[in-house]
Amino acid sequence: MQVLGIPVENGRRALCWKLLLNYLPPSRLAWDEALDGQRCAYRRFVREMVVRPGGAAGGSAAARVDVTEHDHPLSDQPNSQWQTFFKDNDVLGQIDKDVRRLCPDISFFQQPTEFPCQEVVCGDYHERLHERVQRVYLDSASVCRVGLGMQTKVDAKRRQQEHDYVALPGGQEAHWEVVERILFIYAKLNPGQSYVQGMNEIVGPIYYTFASNPDARWREHAEADTFGVFTNLMSEIRDFFIKTLDDSHSGINFRLRLLMERLHHHDPHLAVRLKVQQLYPQYFAFRWMTLLLSQEFTLPDVIRIWDSLFADEKRFDFLTEVCCAMMIQVREQLMSGDFAHNMKLLQNYPPLEIRTVLAKAEWLLSR
Amino acid sequence: MSYAYLFKYIIIGDTGVGKSCLLLQFTDKRFQPVHDLTIGVEFGARMITIDGKQVKLQIWDTAGQEAFRSITRSYYRGAAGALLVYDITRRDTFNHLTTWLEDARQHSNSNMVIMLIGNKSDLESRRDVKREEGEAFAREHGLIFMETSAKTAANVEEAFINTAKEIYEKIQEGVFDINNEANGIKLGPQHSPAAAGGMAAGGLGGSQGGGCC
């Protein structure tokens, strides 16, 4: 599996990823129960955090939470619902911007999903996540000062959506909206870590794979399944996204040091060359490893690479070897290029045949 | 290609203000409406001419999100110039300038030239920060100021080149120690200290017996 990749037919790839990332138990008999449990839990999260945040009080806090002497918009009490509301919206605003920048090369994420979340698109008393942040931005920005104390309303409609990533009309949802919900719920459930840029690039390929499963019975649950698999994957790479852990054993700097040690082991001349040029792995491999190479290749290639990464029992040793292979594949250029040339080469990796890179990595792993 | 000077720049500011687009417009003369998120840093380089001399600009474009700041800080150190960018259609990005500036001043060398840039000037109808406010902020903090559009390329060349001119002038005035690479300035091969007959020949710093300890 690690060498050959997983065939996409009959949704095998999607199924394998669920198994490899422990979303599904090994025993087939236990699948139904596990899936029911996970999907049910996700539905509950959606209801509590998206459809009716704050419990029975309902949809948007601004409209429904009472302003009392105990809780009001300027309250600095940590348990203030208003505090939570504003903090959530900061996170949501960031997610909203990032999911609209997801995989711009393909149109998939702008397309409507066949399976929108019914409670979200058909409910009548709530607002959708992206509306929630838009409204908040408007509230703070729609009034501008003219002259001495005179105020006037700015035309709300002037604030357009970003290009093609528009929200779809009633009853429909674009795939990016689904991803936005997944990330928001993840951030709410993991407040210590919240949302960090780059998580969108991790969730994107998983959701794409599940939402394009040829089998509609699986496709229907792409959102909940993506959430579960993404959560499990994040538990393994979470430390890459936590800056205070950068130098810990599980943090990114440690992985980067390991990468250069492996490169030195495989190709000492190349490793020394990069060191002399002061071309540190932080400059290029930081992104490679944090995002599991998702920004370096086209989506089909990324998915193919992930087959191998997920199949790696000692995650993520194979990732280290793939990164080494990438450098060694362009070693001739690196050995002759100057610093600027090499930086550009490694930050804009050429579209090489992915099978060759993976075969090389496989060979390196055995050394 | 050989150069007389090499200047290192860093581009900083909130996420989504157009840092990567400014770099792309300057180095490749093109605009990409939806740009990949910058994770860590991105690198770009271009040659310009100042006062008849070839100057190579090495530009480090940084990720805007707070979570990446610890990484970003390490890039301040070797920088001669910084472009501090906000988005004229988003007031929050303007409000955060003070934090960015403090960060930059704290971690960079004191002579670093900082250019304040109000980007997205093509979106006049959605403007949220007045030009005068940008000017006032720049005046107050001793920065150069420009409004640019990475989309239409308006003022993009000027922003990068004016910053370089300022650095060049500081070199002429002797403000920058050009033999100290930590200042973000490097002399080109034909201007190297050895060729210029300086004392630092061979770069054997330890043997110079300086009185700087």
Coordinates of C-alpha atoms in Angstrom, one line a residue:
Chain A
M1 CA 0.0 0.0 0.0
Q2 CA 2.8 2.3 0.9
V3 CA 4.6 1.7 -2.4
L4 CA 1.7 1.3 -4.8
G5 CA -0.9 3.6 -3.4
I6 CA -4.5 2.8 -2.8
P7 CA -6.9 2.2 -5.7
V8 CA -9.7 4.8 -5.8
E9 CA -12.3 2.3 -7.2
N10 CA -15.4 1.6 -5.1
G11 CA -14.2 4.1 -2.5
R12 CA -11.4 1.9 -1.4
R13 CA -9.1 4.8 -0.8
A14 CA -11.6 6.6 1.4
L15 CA -12.2 3.3 3.3
C16 CA -8.5 2.6 3.8
W17 CA -7.8 6.1 5.1
K18 CA -10.6 5.6 7.7
L19 CA -9.0 2.4 8.8
L20 CA -5.4 3.6 8.7
L21 CA -6.3 6.6 10.8
N22 CA -8.3 4.5 13.3
Y23 CA -11.6 6.0 12.6
L24 CA -12.9 2.6 11.8
P25 CA -12.0 -0.4 14.0
P26 CA -10.2 -3.3 12.4
S27 CA -13.1 -5.7 12.8
R28 CA -15.7 -5.2 10.1
L29 CA -18.4 -6.4 12.4
A30 CA -17.8 -3.3 14.6
W31 CA -18.0 -0.8 11.8
D32 CA -21.7 0.0 11.9
E33 CA -21.8 0.7 15.5
A34 CA -18.6 2.8 15.4
L35 CA -19.9 4.9 12.5
D36 CA -23.3 5.4 14.1
G37 CA -21.6 6.6 17.3
Q38 CA -19.2 9.0 15.6
R39 CA -21.7 10.4 13.2
C40 CA -24.3 10.9 16.0
A41 CA -21.7 12.7 18.1
Y42 CA -20.9 15.0 15.3
R43 CA -24.5 15.8 14.7
R44 CA -24.8 16.8 18.3
F45 CA -21.7 19.1 18.0
V46 CA -23.3 20.8 15.0
R47 CA -26.5 21.3 16.8
E48 CA -24.8 22.7 19.9
M49 CA -22.2 24.9 18.3
V50 CA -23.5 25.9 15.0
V51 CA -27.3 25.6 14.9
R52 CA -28.0 26.7 18.4
P53 CA -24.9 28.1 20.1
G54 CA -25.5 28.9 23.7
G55 CA -28.2 26.3 24.1
A56 CA -31.9 27.2 24.2
A57 CA -31.1 30.8 23.9
G58 CA -30.8 30.1 20.2
G59 CA -28.9 31.3 17.2
S60 CA -27.1 34.6 17.3
A61 CA -26.1 35.8 20.7
A62 CA -26.5 39.4 19.8
A63 CA -30.2 38.9 19.2
R64 CA -31.1 36.5 21.9
V65 CA -28.8 36.7 24.8
D66 CA -30.1 39.1 27.4
V67 CA -28.0 42.0 28.4
T68 CA -28.0 42.0 32.1
E69 CA -25.8 43.3 34.8
H70 CA -24.2 39.9 35.0
D71 CA -23.5 39.5 31.4
H72 CA -23.1 42.2 28.8
P73 CA -20.9 42.9 25.7
L74 CA -18.2 44.6 27.7
S75 CA -18.0 41.9 30.4
D76 CA -14.6 40.6 31.1
Q77 CA -15.8 37.6 33.0
P78 CA -14.3 34.5 31.5
N79 CA -17.6 32.7 31.6
S80 CA -19.5 35.5 29.9
Q81 CA -21.5 34.3 26.9
W82 CA -20.7 37.5 25.2
Q83 CA -16.9 37.0 25.7
T84 CA -17.3 33.5 24.2
F85 CA -19.3 34.9 21.3
F86 CA -16.7 37.5 20.4
K87 CA -13.8 35.1 20.7
D88 CA -15.6 32.5 18.6
N89 CA -16.1 35.1 15.9
D90 CA -12.4 36.0 15.8
V91 CA -11.6 32.3 15.1
L92 CA -14.5 32.0 12.7
G93 CA -13.4 35.1 10.8
Q94 CA -10.0 33.6 10.3
I95 CA -11.4 30.2 9.2
D96 CA -13.8 31.9 6.9
K97 CA -11.1 33.7 5.1
D98 CA -8.9 30.6 4.8
V99 CA -11.5 28.2 3.5
R100 CA -12.3 30.6 0.7
R101 CA -8.7 30.2 -0.3
L102 CA -8.8 26.4 -0.4
C103 CA -7.4 24.6 -3.5
P104 CA -8.0 27.6 -5.9
D105 CA -6.7 25.4 -8.8
I106 CA -9.8 23.3 -8.8
S107 CA -13.5 24.3 -8.7
F108 CA -14.5 21.5 -6.4
F109 CA -14.8 23.5 -3.2
Q110 CA -17.0 26.2 -4.8
Q111 CA -19.5 23.6 -6.0
P112 CA -22.6 22.8 -4.0
T113 CA -22.6 19.6 -2.0
E114 CA -25.4 17.1 -2.6
F115 CA -25.7 16.6 1.1
P116 CA -26.0 20.0 2.8
C117 CA -26.6 20.0 6.6
Q118 CA -30.4 20.2 6.6
E119 CA -30.6 21.8 10.0
V120 CA -28.3 24.6 8.9
V121 CA -29.7 25.4 5.4
C122 CA -33.4 24.8 6.3
G123 CA -33.6 26.0 9.9
D124 CA -35.4 29.3 10.2
Y125 CA -34.0 30.9 13.4
H126 CA -30.3 30.8 13.0
E127 CA -27.7 32.2 10.7
R128 CA -25.0 30.3 8.8
L129 CA -21.4 30.5 10.1
H130 CA -20.1 32.8 7.3
E131 CA -23.1 35.1 7.8
R132 CA -22.3 35.3 11.5
V133 CA -18.8 36.7 10.9
Q134 CA -19.9 38.9 8.0
R135 CA -22.5 40.5 10.2
V136 CA -20.1 41.1 13.0
Y137 CA -17.6 42.8 10.7
L138 CA -20.5 44.9 9.4
D139 CA -21.6 45.9 12.8
S140 CA -18.2 47.2 13.6
A141 CA -17.5 48.8 10.3
S142 CA -20.8 50.0 8.9
V143 CA -20.8 53.2 10.7
C144 CA -18.3 55.8 9.8
R145 CA -17.5 59.2 11.1
V146 CA -18.1 62.3 9.0
G147 CA -17.1 65.7 10.2
L148 CA -17.8 66.4 13.9
G149 CA -19.7 63.6 15.4
M150 CA -21.9 63.1 12.3
Q151 CA -22.3 59.5 11.5
T152 CA -23.5 57.8 8.4
K153 CA -24.2 54.2 7.3
V154 CA -21.9 52.6 4.8
D155 CA -23.7 50.6 2.2
A156 CA -23.5 47.1 3.5
K157 CA -23.7 45.6 0.0
R158 CA -20.4 47.1 -1.0
R159 CA -18.6 44.5 1.0
Q160 CA -18.5 41.7 -1.6
Q161 CA -17.6 38.1 -1.1
E162 CA -14.3 36.9 -2.2
H163 CA -14.4 36.2 -5.9
D164 CA -15.9 32.8 -6.7
Y165 CA -16.2 31.5 -3.2
V166 CA -19.7 32.8 -2.8
A167 CA -22.2 31.4 -0.5
L168 CA -25.0 29.6 -2.3
P169 CA -28.7 30.5 -2.1
G170 CA -31.2 28.9 0.1
G171 CA -31.2 25.2 0.6
Q172 CA -27.7 24.8 -0.8
E173 CA -24.2 24.8 0.6
A174 CA -20.9 24.9 -1.1
H175 CA -18.2 22.4 -0.1
W176 CA -16.1 25.2 1.4
E177 CA -18.9 26.0 3.8
V178 CA -18.9 22.3 5.0
V179 CA -15.2 22.6 5.6
E180 CA -15.7 25.8 7.5
R181 CA -18.1 24.0 9.8
I182 CA -15.7 21.1 10.4
L183 CA -12.8 23.5 11.3
F184 CA -15.0 25.7 13.5
I185 CA -16.2 22.7 15.5
Y186 CA -12.7 21.4 15.8
A187 CA -11.5 24.8 17.1
K188 CA -14.4 24.9 19.6
L189 CA -13.6 21.4 20.9
N190 CA -9.9 22.1 21.2
P191 CA -9.8 25.6 22.7
G192 CA -6.1 25.3 23.8
Q193 CA -5.1 24.9 20.2
S194 CA -8.0 26.5 18.4
Y195 CA -7.5 27.1 14.7
V196 CA -4.1 27.6 13.2
Q197 CA -3.6 28.4 9.5
G198 CA -2.6 25.3 7.6
M199 CA -5.2 23.1 9.2
N200 CA -7.5 24.0 6.3
E201 CA -4.9 22.5 4.0
I202 CA -4.9 19.3 6.1
V203 CA -8.7 18.9 6.1
G204 CA -9.1 19.8 2.4
P205 CA -7.8 16.6 0.8
I206 CA -9.5 14.4 3.4
Y207 CA -12.9 16.0 2.7
Y208 CA -12.3 16.0 -1.0
T209 CA -11.6 12.2 -0.9
F210 CA -14.6 11.4 1.2
A211 CA -17.0 13.8 -0.6
S212 CA -16.1 12.3 -4.0
N213 CA -16.5 8.7 -2.9
P214 CA -18.3 6.9 -5.7
D215 CA -20.6 5.2 -3.2
A216 CA -23.3 7.6 -2.2
R217 CA -23.9 5.8 1.1
W218 CA -20.5 6.9 2.2
R219 CA -20.6 10.2 0.5
E220 CA -23.6 11.2 2.4
H221 CA -21.6 11.2 5.6
A222 CA -18.5 12.8 4.2
E223 CA -18.7 15.7 6.6
A224 CA -19.0 13.7 9.9
D225 CA -16.4 11.2 8.7
T226 CA -14.0 13.9 7.6
F227 CA -14.3 15.5 11.1
G228 CA -13.5 12.2 12.8
V229 CA -10.5 11.3 10.5
F230 CA -9.2 14.9 10.7
T231 CA -9.4 14.9 14.5
N232 CA -7.4 11.6 14.6
L233 CA -4.8 12.9 12.2
M234 CA -4.5 16.1 14.1
S235 CA -3.8 14.2 17.3
E236 CA -0.7 12.9 15.6
I237 CA 0.5 16.2 14.0
R238 CA -1.0 18.6 16.4
D239 CA 2.3 19.6 17.9
F240 CA 3.5 21.0 14.6
F241 CA 0.9 23.6 15.0
I242 CA 1.7 24.6 18.6
K243 CA 4.5 27.1 18.7
T244 CA 5.3 26.5 22.3
L245 CA 6.2 22.9 21.4
D246 CA 8.4 23.9 18.4
D247 CA 11.5 22.6 20.2
S248 CA 10.0 19.6 22.0
H249 CA 10.5 16.1 20.9
S250 CA 7.3 16.1 18.9
G251 CA 7.6 19.6 17.7
I252 CA 8.5 20.9 14.2
N253 CA 12.1 21.9 14.9
F254 CA 12.9 18.5 16.1
R255 CA 11.5 16.9 13.0
L256 CA 13.4 19.4 10.8
R257 CA 16.7 18.5 12.6
L258 CA 15.9 14.9 12.0
L259 CA 15.3 15.6 8.4
M260 CA 18.7 17.1 7.9
E261 CA 20.4 14.3 9.7
R262 CA 18.7 11.8 7.4
L263 CA 19.7 13.9 4.4
H264 CA 23.3 13.9 5.7
H265 CA 23.1 10.1 6.0
H266 CA 21.9 9.7 2.4
D267 CA 23.8 12.4 0.7
P268 CA 26.4 14.2 2.8
H269 CA 27.6 16.4 0.0
L270 CA 24.1 17.8 -0.6
A271 CA 23.5 18.3 3.1
V272 CA 26.8 20.2 3.6
R273 CA 26.1 22.3 0.5
L274 CA 22.7 23.4 2.0
K275 CA 24.4 24.1 5.3
V276 CA 27.2 26.2 3.8
Q277 CA 24.6 28.2 1.9
Q278 CA 22.7 28.7 5.2
L279 CA 19.7 27.3 3.5
Y280 CA 18.0 26.0 6.6
P281 CA 15.1 23.5 6.6
Q282 CA 13.0 26.1 8.4
Y283 CA 12.9 28.1 5.1
F284 CA 11.3 25.4 3.0
A285 CA 10.7 22.1 4.9
F286 CA 8.8 23.8 7.7
R287 CA 5.9 24.0 5.2
W288 CA 6.5 20.6 3.7
M289 CA 6.2 18.8 7.0
T290 CA 3.6 20.9 8.8
L291 CA 1.2 20.5 5.9
L292 CA 2.2 17.0 4.9
L293 CA 3.3 18.3 1.5
S294 CA -0.2 19.5 0.6
Q295 CA 1.0 22.8 -0.8
E296 CA 3.8 21.3 -2.8
F297 CA 2.0 19.2 -5.3
T298 CA -1.3 19.0 -7.2
L299 CA -4.3 17.6 -5.3
P300 CA -4.2 14.1 -7.0
D301 CA -0.5 13.8 -6.2
V302 CA -1.0 15.0 -2.6
I303 CA -3.7 12.3 -2.2
R304 CA -1.4 9.7 -3.6
I305 CA 1.4 10.8 -1.2
W306 CA -1.0 10.6 1.7
D307 CA -1.8 7.0 0.9
S308 CA 1.8 6.2 1.6
L309 CA 2.1 8.5 4.6
F310 CA -1.0 7.1 6.3
A311 CA 0.1 3.5 5.6
D312 CA 3.4 4.2 7.4
E313 CA 3.1 2.4 10.7
K314 CA 5.8 4.6 12.2
R315 CA 4.2 7.9 11.2
F316 CA 5.8 10.0 10.0
D317 CA 9.2 8.5 9.3
F318 CA 8.2 8.0 5.7
L319 CA 7.4 11.7 5.4
T320 CA 11.0 12.4 6.3
E321 CA 12.2 10.1 3.6
V322 CA 9.9 11.7 1.0
C323 CA 11.3 15.1 1.9
C324 CA 14.9 13.7 1.5
A325 CA 13.9 12.1 -1.8
M326 CA 12.6 15.5 -3.0
M327 CA 15.9 17.2 -2.3
I328 CA 17.9 14.4 -3.8
Q329 CA 15.8 14.3 -7.0
V330 CA 16.9 17.9 -7.7
R331 CA 20.4 17.6 -6.3
E332 CA 22.2 18.5 -9.5
Q333 CA 20.4 21.9 -9.5
L334 CA 21.0 22.4 -5.8
M335 CA 24.7 21.7 -6.1
S336 CA 25.2 24.3 -8.8
G337 CA 22.6 26.9 -7.9
D338 CA 23.2 29.9 -5.7
F339 CA 21.2 30.6 -2.5
A340 CA 18.4 32.5 -4.2
H341 CA 18.0 29.9 -7.0
N342 CA 17.9 27.0 -4.5
M343 CA 15.4 28.8 -2.2
K344 CA 13.1 29.3 -5.1
L345 CA 13.5 25.8 -6.3
L346 CA 12.7 24.2 -3.0
Q347 CA 9.8 26.6 -2.3
N348 CA 8.3 26.0 -5.7
Y349 CA 9.0 22.4 -6.2
P350 CA 9.0 21.3 -9.9
P351 CA 6.2 19.0 -11.0
L352 CA 8.2 15.8 -11.0
E353 CA 6.6 12.4 -11.5
I354 CA 5.3 11.6 -8.0
R355 CA 5.9 7.8 -8.4
T356 CA 9.6 8.4 -8.9
V357 CA 9.8 10.5 -5.8
L358 CA 7.9 7.9 -3.7
A359 CA 10.0 5.0 -5.1
K360 CA 13.1 6.9 -4.2
A361 CA 11.8 7.5 -0.7
E362 CA 11.0 3.9 -0.3
W363 CA 14.5 3.0 -1.3
L364 CA 15.9 5.6 1.2
L365 CA 13.8 4.2 4.0
S366 CA 15.5 0.8 3.6
R367 CA 19.0 2.2 3.9
Chain B
M1 CA 24.4 38.2 -12.2
S2 CA 26.8 40.3 -10.1
Y3 CA 25.6 43.1 -7.9
A4 CA 27.1 46.0 -6.0
Y5 CA 24.9 45.5 -2.9
L6 CA 22.5 42.9 -1.6
F7 CA 19.6 44.1 0.7
K8 CA 17.5 41.8 2.8
Y9 CA 13.8 42.7 3.2
I10 CA 11.1 41.3 5.3
I11 CA 7.3 41.7 4.6
I12 CA 5.1 41.7 7.7
G13 CA 1.5 42.4 8.6
D14 CA -1.8 40.7 9.3
T15 CA -2.9 37.7 7.4
G16 CA -4.8 38.4 4.1
V17 CA -3.5 42.0 3.6
G18 CA -1.7 41.0 0.4
K19 CA 1.9 40.4 1.5
S20 CA 2.4 37.5 -0.9
C21 CA 0.6 39.3 -3.7
L22 CA 2.9 42.3 -3.3
L23 CA 5.9 40.1 -3.6
L24 CA 4.6 38.3 -6.6
Q25 CA 3.7 41.5 -8.3
F26 CA 7.2 42.9 -7.7
T27 CA 9.2 39.8 -8.6
D28 CA 7.0 38.3 -11.4
K29 CA 4.8 41.2 -12.4
R30 CA 1.6 39.2 -12.0
F31 CA -1.4 39.1 -9.7
Q32 CA -3.0 36.0 -8.3
P33 CA -6.4 36.8 -6.9
V34 CA -6.5 33.7 -4.6
H35 CA -3.0 33.1 -3.3
D36 CA -2.1 30.0 -1.3
L37 CA -1.8 30.7 2.4
T38 CA 1.7 31.5 3.4
I39 CA 3.0 28.9 6.0
G40 CA 6.3 29.9 7.4
V41 CA 8.1 32.1 4.9
E42 CA 8.3 32.6 1.2
F43 CA 11.3 33.9 -0.6
G44 CA 11.7 36.2 -3.6
A45 CA 14.5 38.1 -5.3
R46 CA 14.9 40.8 -7.9
M47 CA 17.6 43.1 -9.2
I48 CA 17.1 46.8 -9.3
T49 CA 19.2 49.8 -10.1
I50 CA 19.9 52.6 -7.7
D51 CA 22.3 55.5 -8.4
G52 CA 23.6 53.5 -11.4
K53 CA 24.4 50.5 -9.2
Q54 CA 23.0 47.0 -9.3
V55 CA 21.2 46.2 -6.1
K56 CA 19.9 42.7 -5.4
L57 CA 16.8 42.6 -3.2
Q58 CA 16.3 39.4 -1.2
I59 CA 12.7 39.4 0.1
W60 CA 11.3 37.3 2.9
D61 CA 7.5 37.2 2.9
T62 CA 6.2 35.9 6.2
A63 CA 3.0 34.2 7.4
G64 CA 0.6 36.7 9.0
Q65 CA -1.0 34.5 11.7
E66 CA 0.1 35.0 15.3
A67 CA 0.9 31.3 15.6
F68 CA 3.8 31.7 13.2
R69 CA 5.3 34.8 14.9
S70 CA 8.0 32.9 16.8
I71 CA 9.4 31.8 13.4
T72 CA 8.9 35.2 11.8
R73 CA 11.0 36.9 14.5
S74 CA 14.1 35.1 13.5
Y75 CA 13.9 36.8 10.1
Y76 CA 13.8 40.3 11.5
R77 CA 17.4 40.0 12.6
G78 CA 19.2 40.0 9.3
A79 CA 16.9 42.5 7.6
A80 CA 17.8 46.0 6.3
G81 CA 14.3 46.9 5.3
A82 CA 10.8 45.9 6.3
L83 CA 7.5 46.5 4.5
L84 CA 4.8 46.7 7.1
V85 CA 1.5 46.1 5.3
Y86 CA -2.2 46.7 6.2
D87 CA -5.3 46.4 4.1
I88 CA -7.1 49.7 3.6
T89 CA -10.5 47.9 3.5
R90 CA -10.0 46.3 6.9
R91 CA -9.6 48.5 9.9
D92 CA -8.5 45.7 12.2
T93 CA -5.3 45.2 10.1
F94 CA -4.6 48.9 10.6
N95 CA -5.3 48.7 14.4
H96 CA -2.7 45.9 14.7
L97 CA 0.1 48.0 13.2
T98 CA 1.4 49.1 16.7
T99 CA 1.9 45.5 17.7
W100 CA 3.7 44.6 14.5
L101 CA 5.9 47.7 14.8
E102 CA 6.9 46.9 18.4
D103 CA 7.7 43.4 17.4
A104 CA 9.8 44.6 14.5
R105 CA 11.7 47.2 16.5
Q106 CA 12.4 44.8 19.3
H107 CA 13.8 42.1 17.2
S108 CA 15.5 43.9 14.4
N109 CA 18.6 46.1 14.2
S110 CA 17.8 49.7 15.0
N111 CA 18.6 51.1 11.6
M112 CA 16.2 48.9 9.7
V113 CA 14.2 51.1 7.3
I114 CA 10.5 50.5 7.6
M115 CA 8.0 51.3 4.9
L116 CA 4.3 51.4 5.9
I117 CA 2.1 50.2 3.1
G118 CA -1.7 50.5 2.8
N119 CA -2.5 47.9 0.2
K120 CA -5.6 47.2 -1.9
S121 CA -5.9 50.9 -3.0
D122 CA -7.8 49.6 -6.1
L123 CA -10.8 48.9 -3.7
E124 CA -11.6 52.5 -3.1
S125 CA -15.3 51.9 -2.7
R126 CA -14.6 49.6 0.2
R127 CA -12.0 51.8 1.9
D128 CA -12.1 51.6 5.7
V129 CA -8.9 53.4 6.5
K130 CA -8.3 56.9 5.2
R131 CA -5.1 57.8 3.5
E132 CA -4.5 60.6 6.0
E133 CA -4.7 58.1 8.8
G134 CA -1.9 56.0 7.2
E135 CA 0.2 59.1 6.7
A136 CA -0.4 60.2 10.3
F137 CA 0.7 56.9 11.7
A138 CA 3.8 56.9 9.5
R139 CA 4.7 60.4 10.6
E140 CA 4.2 59.6 14.2
H141 CA 6.5 56.5 14.1
G142 CA 9.1 57.8 11.6
L143 CA 8.2 55.5 8.7
I144 CA 7.9 56.0 5.0
F145 CA 4.3 55.6 3.7
M146 CA 2.7 54.6 0.5
E147 CA -0.6 53.2 -0.7
T148 CA -0.3 50.4 -3.2
S149 CA -2.3 47.9 -5.2
A150 CA -0.8 44.5 -5.8
K151 CA -3.7 43.9 -8.2
T152 CA -3.1 46.9 -10.5
A153 CA 0.6 47.1 -9.6
A154 CA 0.1 50.8 -8.6
N155 CA 3.1 52.0 -6.5
V156 CA 4.4 48.4 -6.0
E157 CA 7.7 49.1 -7.8
E158 CA 8.0 52.4 -5.9
A159 CA 7.4 50.8 -2.5
F160 CA 10.3 48.3 -2.9
I161 CA 12.6 50.8 -4.7
N162 CA 12.0 53.7 -2.4
T163 CA 12.8 51.5 0.6
A164 CA 16.0 50.5 -1.1
K165 CA 16.9 54.1 -1.9
E166 CA 16.5 55.0 1.8
I167 CA 18.8 52.1 2.8
Y168 CA 21.3 53.2 0.1
E169 CA 21.3 56.8 1.5
K170 CA 21.9 55.5 5.0
I171 CA 24.9 53.5 3.7
Q172 CA 26.3 56.7 2.0
E173 CA 25.8 58.5 5.3
G174 CA 27.7 55.8 7.1
V175 CA 24.8 54.8 9.3
F176 CA 25.0 51.2 8.3
D177 CA 28.0 49.1 9.0
I178 CA 28.2 47.3 5.7
N179 CA 30.7 44.8 6.9
N180 CA 28.3 43.4 9.4
E181 CA 25.9 41.1 7.6
A182 CA 23.5 41.1 10.5
N183 CA 22.4 44.5 9.2
G184 CA 20.9 42.8 6.2
I185 CA 23.4 44.3 3.7
K186 CA 26.0 42.5 1.8
L187 CA 28.5 43.8 -0.6
G188 CA 28.7 42.3 -4.1
P189 CA 31.7 40.3 -5.2
Q190 CA 33.5 43.2 -6.8
H191 CA 32.9 45.3 -3.7
S192 CA 34.0 42.7 -1.2
P193 CA 36.0 44.0 1.8
A194 CA 39.1 42.2 0.5
A195 CA 38.9 43.9 -2.9
A196 CA 38.2 47.2 -1.3
G197 CA 41.4 46.9 0.6
G198 CA 39.6 46.8 4.0
M199 CA 41.2 45.2 7.0
A200 CA 38.7 42.4 7.2
A201 CA 40.4 40.4 4.5
G202 CA 39.8 36.7 4.7
G203 CA 37.1 37.2 7.2
L204 CA 39.2 36.0 10.0
G205 CA 37.3 38.0 12.5
G206 CA 39.1 36.5 15.5
S207 CA 42.6 37.6 14.3
Q208 CA 41.7 41.3 13.9
G209 CA 42.1 42.0 17.6
G210 CA 39.2 44.5 17.6
G211 CA 38.5 46.7 20.6
C212 CA 34.9 45.8 20.5
C213 CA 34.7 43.4 23.3

